[in-house]
């Protein structure tokens, strides 16, 4: 019985420790991750820093099309 309670307590503590990190806050900022200007405005407005800002890839040039 004591071993079961100790295991349950250890599992609950590990889950609590994993969930209280910064991951939920960063997940809330993901809509701004592909727009650096919006990420800067969000940081200025809320004080939260978006750590994962990605630069979108440039759109590829259209393939050459031959006229028939």
Tab-separated table of C-alpha atoms in Angstrom:
chain	number	residue	atom	x	y	z
A	1	UNK	CA	0.000	0.000	0.000
A	2	UNK	CA	2.791	2.426	0.875
A	3	UNK	CA	4.643	1.586	-2.336
A	4	UNK	CA	1.502	2.262	-4.398
A	5	UNK	CA	0.939	5.627	-2.750
A	6	UNK	CA	4.585	6.572	-3.219
A	7	UNK	CA	4.401	5.656	-6.914
A	8	UNK	CA	1.177	7.601	-7.378
A	9	UNK	CA	2.634	10.643	-5.636
A	10	UNK	CA	5.806	10.469	-7.741
A	11	UNK	CA	3.760	10.217	-10.946
A	12	UNK	CA	1.533	13.140	-9.969
A	13	UNK	CA	4.561	15.248	-9.052
A	14	UNK	CA	6.267	14.462	-12.362
A	15	UNK	CA	3.145	15.372	-14.345
A	16	UNK	CA	2.666	18.598	-12.398
A	17	UNK	CA	6.288	19.556	-12.915
A	18	UNK	CA	6.102	18.882	-16.658
A	19	UNK	CA	2.876	20.865	-17.115
A	20	UNK	CA	3.840	23.960	-15.203
A	21	UNK	CA	6.630	24.863	-17.616
A	22	UNK	CA	6.642	27.533	-20.274
A	23	UNK	CA	5.256	25.222	-22.959
A	24	UNK	CA	1.619	26.313	-22.626
A	25	UNK	CA	2.581	29.968	-22.849
A	26	UNK	CA	4.651	29.325	-25.968
A	27	UNK	CA	1.801	27.299	-27.473
A	28	UNK	CA	-0.455	30.326	-27.049
A	29	UNK	CA	2.018	32.412	-29.061
A	30	UNK	CA	2.277	29.995	-32.012
A	31	UNK	CA	-0.199	31.945	-34.191
A	32	UNK	CA	2.371	34.764	-34.224
A	33	UNK	CA	5.405	32.577	-34.941
A	34	UNK	CA	5.339	33.028	-38.709
A	35	UNK	CA	4.953	36.808	-38.627
A	36	UNK	CA	7.924	38.569	-36.982
A	37	UNK	CA	6.140	41.953	-36.908
A	38	UNK	CA	3.087	40.478	-35.168
A	39	UNK	CA	5.384	38.659	-32.731
A	40	UNK	CA	7.125	41.945	-31.877
A	41	UNK	CA	3.783	43.693	-31.349
A	42	UNK	CA	2.575	40.838	-29.131
A	43	UNK	CA	5.795	41.001	-27.098
A	44	UNK	CA	5.399	44.761	-26.680
A	45	UNK	CA	1.742	44.431	-25.696
A	46	UNK	CA	1.964	41.492	-23.286
A	47	UNK	CA	5.611	41.161	-22.299
A	48	UNK	CA	5.603	37.517	-23.407
A	49	UNK	CA	8.411	36.612	-25.771
A	50	UNK	CA	7.722	34.349	-28.742
A	51	UNK	CA	10.806	32.119	-28.833
A	52	UNK	CA	10.058	30.249	-32.042
A	53	UNK	CA	9.819	32.810	-34.790
A	54	UNK	CA	10.090	31.164	-38.176
A	55	UNK	CA	10.711	32.882	-41.450
A	56	UNK	CA	8.277	31.694	-44.105
A	57	UNK	CA	9.839	30.248	-47.222
A	58	UNK	CA	9.624	32.379	-50.336
A	59	UNK	CA	7.034	31.231	-52.809
A	60	UNK	CA	8.522	29.272	-55.674
A	61	UNK	CA	8.515	30.755	-59.127
A	62	UNK	CA	5.811	29.384	-61.394
A	63	UNK	CA	7.014	26.659	-63.721
A	64	UNK	CA	7.674	27.604	-67.323
A	65	UNK	CA	4.615	27.153	-69.410
A	66	UNK	CA	4.745	26.619	-73.110
A	67	UNK	CA	2.036	27.998	-75.324
A	68	UNK	CA	0.632	25.575	-77.846
